[in-house]
Coordinates of C-alpha atoms and ligand atoms in Angstrom, one line a residue:
X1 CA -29.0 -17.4 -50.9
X2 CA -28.9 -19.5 -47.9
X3 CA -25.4 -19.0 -47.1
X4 CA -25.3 -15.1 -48.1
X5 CA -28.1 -15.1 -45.2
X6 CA -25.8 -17.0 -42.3
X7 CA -23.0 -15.1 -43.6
X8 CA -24.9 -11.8 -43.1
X9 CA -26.6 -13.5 -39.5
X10 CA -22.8 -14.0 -38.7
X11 CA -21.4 -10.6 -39.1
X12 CA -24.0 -9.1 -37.6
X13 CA -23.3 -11.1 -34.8
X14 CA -19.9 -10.4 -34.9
X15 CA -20.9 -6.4 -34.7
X16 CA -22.8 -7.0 -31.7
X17 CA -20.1 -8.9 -29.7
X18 CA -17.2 -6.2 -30.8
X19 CA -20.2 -3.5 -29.7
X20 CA -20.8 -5.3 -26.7
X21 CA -17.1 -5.5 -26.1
X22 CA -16.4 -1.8 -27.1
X23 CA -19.2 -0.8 -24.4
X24 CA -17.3 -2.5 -21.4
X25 CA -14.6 0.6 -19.8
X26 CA -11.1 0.7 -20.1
X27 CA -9.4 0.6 -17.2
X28 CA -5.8 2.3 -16.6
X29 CA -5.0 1.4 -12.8
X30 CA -2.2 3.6 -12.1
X31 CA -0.3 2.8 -8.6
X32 CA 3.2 4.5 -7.5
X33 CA 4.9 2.1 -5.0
X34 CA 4.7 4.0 -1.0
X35 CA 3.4 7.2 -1.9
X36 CA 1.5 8.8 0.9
X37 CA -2.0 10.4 1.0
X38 CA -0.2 13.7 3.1
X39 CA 1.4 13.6 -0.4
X40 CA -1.6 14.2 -2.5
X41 CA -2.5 17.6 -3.0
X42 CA -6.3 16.9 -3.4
X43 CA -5.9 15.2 0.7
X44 CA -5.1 18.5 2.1
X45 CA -2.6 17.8 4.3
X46 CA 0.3 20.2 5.2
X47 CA 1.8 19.4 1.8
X48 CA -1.1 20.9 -0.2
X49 CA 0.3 24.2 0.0
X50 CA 3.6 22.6 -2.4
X51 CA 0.8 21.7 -4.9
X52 CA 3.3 19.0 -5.3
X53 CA 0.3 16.5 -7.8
X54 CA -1.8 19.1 -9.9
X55 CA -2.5 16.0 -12.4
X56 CA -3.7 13.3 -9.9
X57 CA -5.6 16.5 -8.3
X58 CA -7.5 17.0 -11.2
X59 CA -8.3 13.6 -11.9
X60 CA -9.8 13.9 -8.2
X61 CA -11.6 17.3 -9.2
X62 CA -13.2 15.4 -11.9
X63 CA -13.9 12.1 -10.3
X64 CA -14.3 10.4 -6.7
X65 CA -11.7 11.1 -3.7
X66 CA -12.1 8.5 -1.3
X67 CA -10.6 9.1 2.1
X68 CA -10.7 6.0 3.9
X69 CA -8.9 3.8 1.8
X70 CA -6.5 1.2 3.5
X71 CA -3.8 -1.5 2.9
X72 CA -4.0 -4.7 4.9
X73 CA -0.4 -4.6 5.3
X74 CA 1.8 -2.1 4.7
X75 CA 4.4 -3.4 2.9
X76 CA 5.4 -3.9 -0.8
X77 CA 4.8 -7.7 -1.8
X78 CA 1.6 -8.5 0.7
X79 CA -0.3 -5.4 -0.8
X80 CA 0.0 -6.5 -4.2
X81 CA -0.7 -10.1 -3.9
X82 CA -4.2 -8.8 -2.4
X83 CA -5.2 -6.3 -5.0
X84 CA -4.6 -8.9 -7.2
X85 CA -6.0 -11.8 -5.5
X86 CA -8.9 -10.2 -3.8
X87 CA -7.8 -11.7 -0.2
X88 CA -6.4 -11.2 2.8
X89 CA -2.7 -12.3 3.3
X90 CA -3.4 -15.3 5.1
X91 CA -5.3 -17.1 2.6
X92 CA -3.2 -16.0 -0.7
X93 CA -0.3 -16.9 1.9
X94 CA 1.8 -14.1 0.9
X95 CA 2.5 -12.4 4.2
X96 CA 6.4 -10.9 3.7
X97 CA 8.4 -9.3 1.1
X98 CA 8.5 -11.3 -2.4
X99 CA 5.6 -14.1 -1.9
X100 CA 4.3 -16.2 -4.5
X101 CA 1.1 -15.8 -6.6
X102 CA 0.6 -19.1 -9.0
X103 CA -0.5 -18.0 -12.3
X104 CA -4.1 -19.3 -11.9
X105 CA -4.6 -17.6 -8.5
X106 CA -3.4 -14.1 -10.4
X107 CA -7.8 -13.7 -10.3
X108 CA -8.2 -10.3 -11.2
X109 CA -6.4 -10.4 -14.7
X110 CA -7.7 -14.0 -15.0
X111 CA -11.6 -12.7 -14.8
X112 CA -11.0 -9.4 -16.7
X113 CA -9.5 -12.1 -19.9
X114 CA -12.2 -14.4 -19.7
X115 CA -14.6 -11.1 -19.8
X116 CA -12.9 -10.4 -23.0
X117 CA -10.5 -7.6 -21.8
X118 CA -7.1 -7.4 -22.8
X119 CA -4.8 -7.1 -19.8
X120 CA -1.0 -5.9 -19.3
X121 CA 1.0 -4.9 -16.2
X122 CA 3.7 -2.4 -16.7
X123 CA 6.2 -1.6 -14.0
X124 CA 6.9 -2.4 -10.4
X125 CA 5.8 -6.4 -10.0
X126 CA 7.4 -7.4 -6.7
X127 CA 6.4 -10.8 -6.5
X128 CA 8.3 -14.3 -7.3
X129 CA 6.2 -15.9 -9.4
X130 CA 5.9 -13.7 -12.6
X131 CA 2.5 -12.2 -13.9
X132 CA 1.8 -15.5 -16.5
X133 CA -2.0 -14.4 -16.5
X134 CA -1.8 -11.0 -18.2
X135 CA -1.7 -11.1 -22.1
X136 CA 1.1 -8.8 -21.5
X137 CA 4.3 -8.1 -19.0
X138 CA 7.1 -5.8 -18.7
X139 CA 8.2 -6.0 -15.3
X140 CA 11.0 -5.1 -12.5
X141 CA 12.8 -7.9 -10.8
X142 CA 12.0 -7.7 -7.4
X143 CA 12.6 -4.1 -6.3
X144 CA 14.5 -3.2 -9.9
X145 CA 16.5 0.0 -10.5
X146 CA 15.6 3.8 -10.7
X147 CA 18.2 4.6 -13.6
X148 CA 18.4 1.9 -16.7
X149 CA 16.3 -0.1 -15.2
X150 CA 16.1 -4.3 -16.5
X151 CA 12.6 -5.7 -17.0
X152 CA 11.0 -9.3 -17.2
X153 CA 9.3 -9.4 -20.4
X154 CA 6.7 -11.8 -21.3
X155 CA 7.5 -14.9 -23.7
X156 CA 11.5 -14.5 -22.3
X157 CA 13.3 -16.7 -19.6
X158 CA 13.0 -15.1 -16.2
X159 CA 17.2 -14.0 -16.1
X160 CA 17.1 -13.1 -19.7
X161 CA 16.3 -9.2 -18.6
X162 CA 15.8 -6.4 -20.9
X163 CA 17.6 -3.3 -20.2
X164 CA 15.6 0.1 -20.8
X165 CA 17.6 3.6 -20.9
X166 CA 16.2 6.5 -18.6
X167 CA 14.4 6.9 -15.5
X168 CA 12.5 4.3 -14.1
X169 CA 9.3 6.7 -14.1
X170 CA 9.9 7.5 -17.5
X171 CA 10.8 4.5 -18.9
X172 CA 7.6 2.6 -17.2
X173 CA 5.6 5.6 -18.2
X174 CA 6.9 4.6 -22.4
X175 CA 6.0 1.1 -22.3
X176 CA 2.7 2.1 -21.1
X177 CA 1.9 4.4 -24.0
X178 CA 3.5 2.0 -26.5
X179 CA 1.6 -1.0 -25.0
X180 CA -1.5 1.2 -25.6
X181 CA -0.8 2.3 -28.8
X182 CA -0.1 -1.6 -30.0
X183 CA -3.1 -3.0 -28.4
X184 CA -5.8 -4.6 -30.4
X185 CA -8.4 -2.4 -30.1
X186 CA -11.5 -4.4 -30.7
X187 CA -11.4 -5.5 -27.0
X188 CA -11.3 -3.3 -23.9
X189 CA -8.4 -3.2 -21.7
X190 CA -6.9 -3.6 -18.3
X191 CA -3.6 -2.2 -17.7
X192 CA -1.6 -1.7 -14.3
X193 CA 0.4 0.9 -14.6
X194 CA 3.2 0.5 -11.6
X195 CA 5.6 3.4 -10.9
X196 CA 8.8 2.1 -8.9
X197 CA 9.0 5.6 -7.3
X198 CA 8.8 7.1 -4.9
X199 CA 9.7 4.1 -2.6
X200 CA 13.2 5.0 -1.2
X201 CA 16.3 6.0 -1.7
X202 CA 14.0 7.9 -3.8
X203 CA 16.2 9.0 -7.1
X204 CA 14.4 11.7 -8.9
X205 CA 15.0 12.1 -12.5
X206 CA 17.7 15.0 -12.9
X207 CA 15.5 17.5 -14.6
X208 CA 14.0 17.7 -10.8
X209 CA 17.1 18.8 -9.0
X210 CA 16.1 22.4 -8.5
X211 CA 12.4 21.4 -7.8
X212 CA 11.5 22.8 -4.3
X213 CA 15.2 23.8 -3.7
X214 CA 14.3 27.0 -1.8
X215 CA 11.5 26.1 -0.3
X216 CA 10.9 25.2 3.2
X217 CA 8.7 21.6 3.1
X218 CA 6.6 22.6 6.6
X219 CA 6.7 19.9 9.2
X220 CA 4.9 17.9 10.8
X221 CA 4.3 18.7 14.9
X222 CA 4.8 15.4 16.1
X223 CA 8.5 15.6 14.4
X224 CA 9.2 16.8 17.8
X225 CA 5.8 16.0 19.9
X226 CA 6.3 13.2 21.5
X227 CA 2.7 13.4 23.4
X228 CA 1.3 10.0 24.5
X229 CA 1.6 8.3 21.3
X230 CA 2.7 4.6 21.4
X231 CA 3.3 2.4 24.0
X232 CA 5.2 0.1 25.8
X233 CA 5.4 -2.4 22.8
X234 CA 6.7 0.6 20.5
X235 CA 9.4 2.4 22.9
X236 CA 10.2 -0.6 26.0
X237 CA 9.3 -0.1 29.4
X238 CA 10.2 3.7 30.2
X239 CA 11.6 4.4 26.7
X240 CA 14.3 2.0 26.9
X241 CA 13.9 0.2 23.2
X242 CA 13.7 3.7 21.6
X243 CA 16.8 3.4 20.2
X244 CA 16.2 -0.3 19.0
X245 CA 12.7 0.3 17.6
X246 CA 11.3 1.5 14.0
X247 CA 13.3 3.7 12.0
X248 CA 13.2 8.1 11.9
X249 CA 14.1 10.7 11.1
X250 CA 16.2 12.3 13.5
X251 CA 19.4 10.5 14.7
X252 CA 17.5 8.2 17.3
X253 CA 17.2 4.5 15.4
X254 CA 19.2 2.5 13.9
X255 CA 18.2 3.3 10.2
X256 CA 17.6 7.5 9.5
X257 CA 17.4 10.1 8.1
X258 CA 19.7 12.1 10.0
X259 CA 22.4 9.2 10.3
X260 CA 22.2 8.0 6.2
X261 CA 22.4 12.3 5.2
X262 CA 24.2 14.2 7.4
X263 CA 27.7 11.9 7.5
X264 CA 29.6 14.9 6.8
X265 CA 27.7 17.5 8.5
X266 CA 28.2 18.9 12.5
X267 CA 24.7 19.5 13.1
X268 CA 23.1 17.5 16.0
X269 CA 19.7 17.3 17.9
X270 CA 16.8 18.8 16.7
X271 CA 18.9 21.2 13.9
X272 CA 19.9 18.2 12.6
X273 CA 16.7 16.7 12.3
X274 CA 15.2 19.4 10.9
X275 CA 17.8 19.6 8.3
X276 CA 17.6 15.7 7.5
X277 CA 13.9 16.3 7.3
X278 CA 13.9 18.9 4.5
X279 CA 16.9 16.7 2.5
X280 CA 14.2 13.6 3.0
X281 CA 11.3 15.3 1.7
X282 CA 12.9 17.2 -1.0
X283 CA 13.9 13.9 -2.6
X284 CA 10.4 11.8 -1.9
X285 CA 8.6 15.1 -3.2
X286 CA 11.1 15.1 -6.6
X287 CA 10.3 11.8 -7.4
X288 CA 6.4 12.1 -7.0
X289 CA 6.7 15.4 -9.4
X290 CA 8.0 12.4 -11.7
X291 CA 5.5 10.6 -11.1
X292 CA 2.5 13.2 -11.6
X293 CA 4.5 14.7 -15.3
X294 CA 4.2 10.8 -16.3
X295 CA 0.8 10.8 -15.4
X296 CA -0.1 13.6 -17.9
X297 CA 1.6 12.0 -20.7
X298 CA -0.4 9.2 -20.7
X299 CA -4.1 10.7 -20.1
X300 CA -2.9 13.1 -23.3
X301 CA -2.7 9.4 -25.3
X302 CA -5.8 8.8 -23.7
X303 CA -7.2 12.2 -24.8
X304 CA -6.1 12.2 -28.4
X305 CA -7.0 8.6 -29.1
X306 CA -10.5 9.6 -27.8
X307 CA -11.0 6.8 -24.9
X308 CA -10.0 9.6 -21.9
X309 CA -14.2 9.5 -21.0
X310 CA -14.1 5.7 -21.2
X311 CA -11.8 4.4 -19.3
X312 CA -12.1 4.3 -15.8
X313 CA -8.5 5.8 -14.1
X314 CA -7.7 4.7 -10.5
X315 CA -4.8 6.6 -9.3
X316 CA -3.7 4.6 -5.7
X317 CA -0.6 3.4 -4.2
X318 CA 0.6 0.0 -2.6
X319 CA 0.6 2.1 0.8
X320 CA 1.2 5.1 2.5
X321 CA 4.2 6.0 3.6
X322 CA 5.4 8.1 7.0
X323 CA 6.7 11.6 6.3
X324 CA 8.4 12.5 9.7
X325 CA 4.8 11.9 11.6
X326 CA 5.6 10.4 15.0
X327 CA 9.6 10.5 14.1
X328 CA 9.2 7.8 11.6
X329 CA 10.2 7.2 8.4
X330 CA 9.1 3.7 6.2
X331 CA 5.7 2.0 5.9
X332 CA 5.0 -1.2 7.6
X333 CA 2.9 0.8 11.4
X334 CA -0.7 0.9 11.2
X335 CA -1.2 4.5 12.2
X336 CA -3.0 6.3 9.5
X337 CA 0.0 7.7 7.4
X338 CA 1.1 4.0 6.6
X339 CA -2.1 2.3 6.2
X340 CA -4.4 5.0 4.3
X341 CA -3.8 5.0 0.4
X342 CA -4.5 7.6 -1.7
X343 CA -7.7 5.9 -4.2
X344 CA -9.0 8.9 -7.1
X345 CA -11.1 7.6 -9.6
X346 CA -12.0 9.3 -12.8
X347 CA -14.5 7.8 -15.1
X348 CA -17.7 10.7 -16.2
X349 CA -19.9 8.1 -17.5
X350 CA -20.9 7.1 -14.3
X351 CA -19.1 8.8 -11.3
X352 CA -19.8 12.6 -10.4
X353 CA -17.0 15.3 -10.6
X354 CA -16.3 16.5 -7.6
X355 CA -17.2 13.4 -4.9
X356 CA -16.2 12.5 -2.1
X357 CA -16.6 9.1 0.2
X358 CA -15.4 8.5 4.1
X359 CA -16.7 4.9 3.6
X360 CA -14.4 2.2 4.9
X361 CA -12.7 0.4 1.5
X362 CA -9.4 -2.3 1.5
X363 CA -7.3 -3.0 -0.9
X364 CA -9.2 -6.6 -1.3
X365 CA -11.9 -4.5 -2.2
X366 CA -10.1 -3.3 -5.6
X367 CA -10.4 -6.6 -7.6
X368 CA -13.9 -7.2 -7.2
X369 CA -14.6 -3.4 -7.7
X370 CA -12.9 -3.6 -11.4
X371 CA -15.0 -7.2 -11.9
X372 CA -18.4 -5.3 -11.1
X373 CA -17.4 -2.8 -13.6
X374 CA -16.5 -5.3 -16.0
X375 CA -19.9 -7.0 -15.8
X376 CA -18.6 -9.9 -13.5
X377 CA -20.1 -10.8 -10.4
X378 CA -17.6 -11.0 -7.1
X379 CA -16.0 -14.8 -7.4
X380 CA -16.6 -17.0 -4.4
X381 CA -12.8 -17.3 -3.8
X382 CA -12.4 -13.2 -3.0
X383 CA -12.5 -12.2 0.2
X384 CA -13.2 -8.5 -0.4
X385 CA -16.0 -6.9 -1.4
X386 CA -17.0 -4.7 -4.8
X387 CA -17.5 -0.9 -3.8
X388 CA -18.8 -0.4 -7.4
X389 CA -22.2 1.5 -5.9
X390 CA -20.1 4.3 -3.4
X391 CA -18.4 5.3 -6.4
X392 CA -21.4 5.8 -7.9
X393 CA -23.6 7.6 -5.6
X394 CA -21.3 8.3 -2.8
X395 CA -23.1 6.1 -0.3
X396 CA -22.7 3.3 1.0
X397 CA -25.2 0.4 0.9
X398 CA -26.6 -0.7 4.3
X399 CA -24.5 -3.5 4.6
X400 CA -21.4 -1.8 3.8
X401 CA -18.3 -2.7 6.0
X402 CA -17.5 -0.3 9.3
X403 CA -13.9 -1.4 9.8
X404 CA -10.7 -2.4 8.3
X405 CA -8.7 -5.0 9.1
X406 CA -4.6 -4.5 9.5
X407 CA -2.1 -7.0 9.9
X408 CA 2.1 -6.1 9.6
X409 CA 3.7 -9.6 9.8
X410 CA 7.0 -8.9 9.4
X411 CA 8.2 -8.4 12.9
X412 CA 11.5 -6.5 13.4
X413 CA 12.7 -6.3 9.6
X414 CA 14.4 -4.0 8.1
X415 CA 13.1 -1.1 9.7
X416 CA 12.6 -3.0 12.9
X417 CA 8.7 -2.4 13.3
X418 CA 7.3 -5.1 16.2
X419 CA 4.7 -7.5 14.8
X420 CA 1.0 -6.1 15.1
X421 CA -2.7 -6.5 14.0
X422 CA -5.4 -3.7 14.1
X423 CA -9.2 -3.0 13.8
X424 CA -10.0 0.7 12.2
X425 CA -13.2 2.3 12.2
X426 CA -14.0 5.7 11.3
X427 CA -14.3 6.8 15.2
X428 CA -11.2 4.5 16.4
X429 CA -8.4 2.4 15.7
X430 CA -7.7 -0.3 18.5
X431 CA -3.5 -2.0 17.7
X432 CA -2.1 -4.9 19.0
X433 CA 1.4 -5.0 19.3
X434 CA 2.1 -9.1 19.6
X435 CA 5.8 -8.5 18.7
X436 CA 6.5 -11.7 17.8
X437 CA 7.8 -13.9 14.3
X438 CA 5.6 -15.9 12.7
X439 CA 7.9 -18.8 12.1
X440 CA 6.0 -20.4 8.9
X441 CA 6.9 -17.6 7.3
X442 CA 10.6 -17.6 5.6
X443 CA 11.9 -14.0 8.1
X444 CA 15.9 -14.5 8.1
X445 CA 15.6 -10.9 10.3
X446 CA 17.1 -10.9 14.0
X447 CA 13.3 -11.4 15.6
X448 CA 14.0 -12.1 19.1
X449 CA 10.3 -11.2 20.8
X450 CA 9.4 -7.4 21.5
X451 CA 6.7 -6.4 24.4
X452 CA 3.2 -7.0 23.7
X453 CA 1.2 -4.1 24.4
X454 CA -2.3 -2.6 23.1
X455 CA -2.8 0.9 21.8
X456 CA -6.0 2.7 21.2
X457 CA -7.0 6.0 19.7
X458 CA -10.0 8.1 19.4
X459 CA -9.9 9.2 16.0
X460 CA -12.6 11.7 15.8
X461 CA -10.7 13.9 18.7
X462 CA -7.1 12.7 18.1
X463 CA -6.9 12.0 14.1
X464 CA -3.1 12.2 14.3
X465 CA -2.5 9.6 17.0
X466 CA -1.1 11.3 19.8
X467 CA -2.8 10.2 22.5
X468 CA -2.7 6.2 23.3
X469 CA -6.1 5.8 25.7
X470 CA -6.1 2.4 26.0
X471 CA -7.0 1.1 29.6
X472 CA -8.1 4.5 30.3
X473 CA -12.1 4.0 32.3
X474 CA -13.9 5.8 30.0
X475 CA -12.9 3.7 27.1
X476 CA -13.2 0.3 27.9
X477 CA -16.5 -0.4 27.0
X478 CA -15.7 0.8 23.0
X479 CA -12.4 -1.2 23.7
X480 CA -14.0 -4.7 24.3
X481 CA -16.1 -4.0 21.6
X482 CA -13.4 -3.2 19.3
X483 CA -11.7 -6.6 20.2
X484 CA -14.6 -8.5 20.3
X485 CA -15.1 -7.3 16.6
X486 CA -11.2 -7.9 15.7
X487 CA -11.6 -11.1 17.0
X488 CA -14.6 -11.7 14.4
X489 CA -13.0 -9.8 11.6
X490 CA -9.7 -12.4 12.0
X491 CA -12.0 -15.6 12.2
X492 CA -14.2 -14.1 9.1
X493 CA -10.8 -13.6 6.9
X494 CA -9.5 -16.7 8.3
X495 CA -6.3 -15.2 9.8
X496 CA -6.7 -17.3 13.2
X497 CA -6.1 -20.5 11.8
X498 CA -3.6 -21.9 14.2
X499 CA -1.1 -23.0 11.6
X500 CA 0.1 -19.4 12.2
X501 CA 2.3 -19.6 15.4
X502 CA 1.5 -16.2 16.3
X503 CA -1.6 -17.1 17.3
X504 CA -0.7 -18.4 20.3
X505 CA 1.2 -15.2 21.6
X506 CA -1.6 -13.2 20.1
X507 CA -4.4 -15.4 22.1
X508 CA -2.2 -15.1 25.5
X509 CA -1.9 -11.3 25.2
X510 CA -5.9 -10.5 24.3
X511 CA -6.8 -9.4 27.6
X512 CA -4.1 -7.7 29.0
X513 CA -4.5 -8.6 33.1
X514 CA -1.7 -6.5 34.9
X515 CA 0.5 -10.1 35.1
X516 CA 0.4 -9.7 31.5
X517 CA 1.8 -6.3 31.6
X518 CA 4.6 -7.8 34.0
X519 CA 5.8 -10.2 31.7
X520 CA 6.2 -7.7 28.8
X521 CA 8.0 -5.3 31.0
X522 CA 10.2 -8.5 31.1
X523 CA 10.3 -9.0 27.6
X524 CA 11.4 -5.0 27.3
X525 CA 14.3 -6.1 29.6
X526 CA 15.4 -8.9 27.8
X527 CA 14.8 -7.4 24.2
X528 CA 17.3 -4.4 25.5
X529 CA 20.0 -6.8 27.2
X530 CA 20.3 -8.5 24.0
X531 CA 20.5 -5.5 21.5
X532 CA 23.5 -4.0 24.1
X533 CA 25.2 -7.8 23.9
X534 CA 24.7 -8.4 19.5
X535 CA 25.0 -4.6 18.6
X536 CA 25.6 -5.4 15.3
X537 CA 23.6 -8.2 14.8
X538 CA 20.5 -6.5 13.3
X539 CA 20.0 -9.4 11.2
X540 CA 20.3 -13.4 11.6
X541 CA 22.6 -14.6 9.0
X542 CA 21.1 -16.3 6.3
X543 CA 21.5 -19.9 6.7
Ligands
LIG1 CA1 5.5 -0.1 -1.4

């Protein structure tokens, strides 16, 4: 009798944990790699009229739509290692392209495990170190392929790849399903569902050849406004680093559009822009109509397993991405098109259809959102902050953050985009251009030093950045503010720490006396003379 009773005192104790378990949410994090918020229907931006996401729209329509939603640097491996860390790239010390993350500071899918979820990531990985702390991996090496892509698989040596047939988006979009279909289902899960696209050369899947083939993509105005965007630090002293800096559409840099698409063609100024434009769009737009058809096929698992109401279903991306704004191709500048993410959240139990948020959110924020959803409290070692109650009610608590914090490391890489940190409120966004290497980190790139310069913009009146007003009277007083709170945001997230040489160039340049301005004409000079002396030399050889 005894042991019938413990028996039954142990299976119903068994119940309760797997009910207790069964209660927690699902959550399916989807995120496409550089797609931008102009690029979301539900945004409104110029694109809306394409209708070019009618899925991640209507997860929108039914959930949250959060507008200020921002990346803490704009670039592939740095965003990632702080969604899944929880902090700011100078404490998880992954500040460039392909950074490590040791398995037991991969916190997010350590916490969600030890609250009894089952975790997986799917896709798009981008760091060196692989993803030991999910139960589950199938993931790209590095960038990985858009056709037949190879995959590091958990429980398999790191070169021993697997090759999958099909389109990246596709492909990704299988093992998702499959994973979910296999997974034991006495325990919640966490899955990160990663699309490789659209991040360039942006392949789309044949069957989207024709898609948008007769239609004109409308443009953006400052394609061909210059107005008073930028500064001396983005275009040299009188516009003479145009050529030399960031990367565009029309034929003026180095790297685009007009130069990698036209070869053949005799079109030049601004009919040749306008053609590369539409030949650059039609391909980003084809592979996020990949993205959105894959997005369907998984919430239709999700609705004929019956777990579509409980699972909460973040749709975001690792940044934004610039869609001829300002000239510019790429990612990596803080103005708004490569900093804002898109961030939709669907989950009816506890979110209202239909909301919308302006609140101030980074992507450190993500990690200990999920936790609080999870029933864990924020760990001590993130840095960010859960934003579990604005999705909830739509405000924010009292103490809720008023700025974001922005810093592209990388100076002059690739796309050769100057060093810079920023502050971003929801009236302004105050930039400094430092334009200088950070020589801990491991940049092979040609990084001679580009002119330091500030750049301020009054968002309320000028939301598309074209008019720079720093040093202008009427603004200084919200312009010492603005870098008195930089300073404290970059002390508070522990990015001053002078192990970082920048810090010194950074320091030297804060208040910008006229001397100061002087010796970055200088620096314009010099940056200039050498570019016309090394034409070629883009890039220092790798040692
Ligand atoms: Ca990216």
């Amino acid at each position: 009798m005894k042991h019938i009773k413990i028996t039954f005192f142990f299976i119903l104790a068994l119940l309760a944990l797997t009910v207790k378990a069964q209660e927690k949410p699902n959550i399916l994090f989807i995120m496409s790699d550089d797609h931008s918020a102009e690029a979301v229907g539900a945004y409104g931006s110029r694109l809306a009229v394409l209708n070019p996401t009618p899925t991640i729209d209507a997860l929108a329509s039914e959930g949250m739509l959060m507008q200020n939603v921002f990346c803490t640097n704009s670039i592939c491996s740095p965003s990632r290692a702080s969604i899944l860390t929880g902090q700011y790239s100078a404490v998880n010390g992954v500040t460039s392209l392909g950074g490590k993350v040791a398995k037991e500071n991969q916190h997010l899918p350590n916490y969600l495990s030890e609250a009894g979820y089952q975790t997986a990531v799917i896709g798009k990985w981008h760091l060196s170190t692989q993803p030991l702390a999910f139960d589950y991996f199938k993931v790209l090496q590095s960038q990985g392929k858009y056709f037949n892509p190879d995959f590091e698989v958990i429980g398999r040596d790191k070169n021993n790849l697997v090759q999958e047939e099909g389109h990246s988006s596709d492909v990704i979009t299988n093992e998702v399903i499959d994973w979910l279909k296999n997974r034991n289902k006495t325990k919640p899960f966490f899955v990160k569902h990663h699309f490789k696209a659209p991040h360039g050369p942006f392949d789309n899947a044949p069957r989207y050849d024709t898609y948008l083939a007769d239609v004109e993509i409308p443009e953006p105005a400052s394609l061909f406004e210059e107005g008073n965007h930028g500064s001396l630090a983005t275009k040299g002293h009188n516009g003479e680093l145009k050529p030399y800096i960031g990367s565009s559409v029309s034929g003026r840099a180095r790297r685009s559009c007009a130069r990698n698409y036209l070869k053949k063609s005799d079109l030049n100024g601004d009919a040749a822009t306008k053609e590369a434009y539409q030949i650059y769009l039609k391909k980003y737009l084809r592979c996020i109509k990949g993205v959105d058809d894959n997005i369907k096929r998984v919430i239709d698992y999700l609705k004929e397993e019956g777990i579509y109401d409980n699972t909460i279903i973040i749709y975001t991306s690792d940044q934004g991405f610039y869609l001829g704004e300002h000239d510019y191709i790429d990612k990596r500048w803080g103005y708004e098109e490569g900093a804002r993410v898109p961030f939709i959240v669907r989950y009816p139990k506890a979110i209202k259809a239909g909301l919308k948020s302006d609140a101030i959110v980074e992507n450190v924020d993500f990690a200990p959102t999920l936790l609080d959803f999870a029933g864990i409290e924020t760990p001590e070692v993130m840095q960010g902050k859960s934003f579990r109650t604005i999705l909830e009610t739509g405000k924010e608590p009292k103490d809720w953050k008023q700025a974001a914090y922005y810093h592209y490391w990388l100076h002059m890489a690739h796309h050769e985009v100057p060093a810079h940190i920023a502050i971003r409120t929801k009236t302004h966004k105050l930039i400094q251009f430092y334009g200088t290497s950070n020589k801990s980190t491991n940049s092979k790139d040609f990084n001679a030093p580009t002119p330091p310069a500030w750049e301020l913009y009054d968002l309320q009146k000028d939301p598309h950045e074209m008019n720079n007003v720093y040093g202008q009277p009427e603004f200084i007083s919200t312009q010492d503010k603005l870098k008195k709170e930089l300073k404290a945001l970059r002390a508070e997230y522990k990015e001053d720490d002078p192990k970082y040489a920048i810090n010194k160039v950074i320091n030297e340049y804060w208040d910008y006396t006229a001397e100061d301005e002087q010796k970055a004409i200088h620096i314009s000079h010099e940056y200039k003379a050498e570019r016309i002396k090394n034409p070629k030399k883009t890039r220092k050889k790798k040692k």
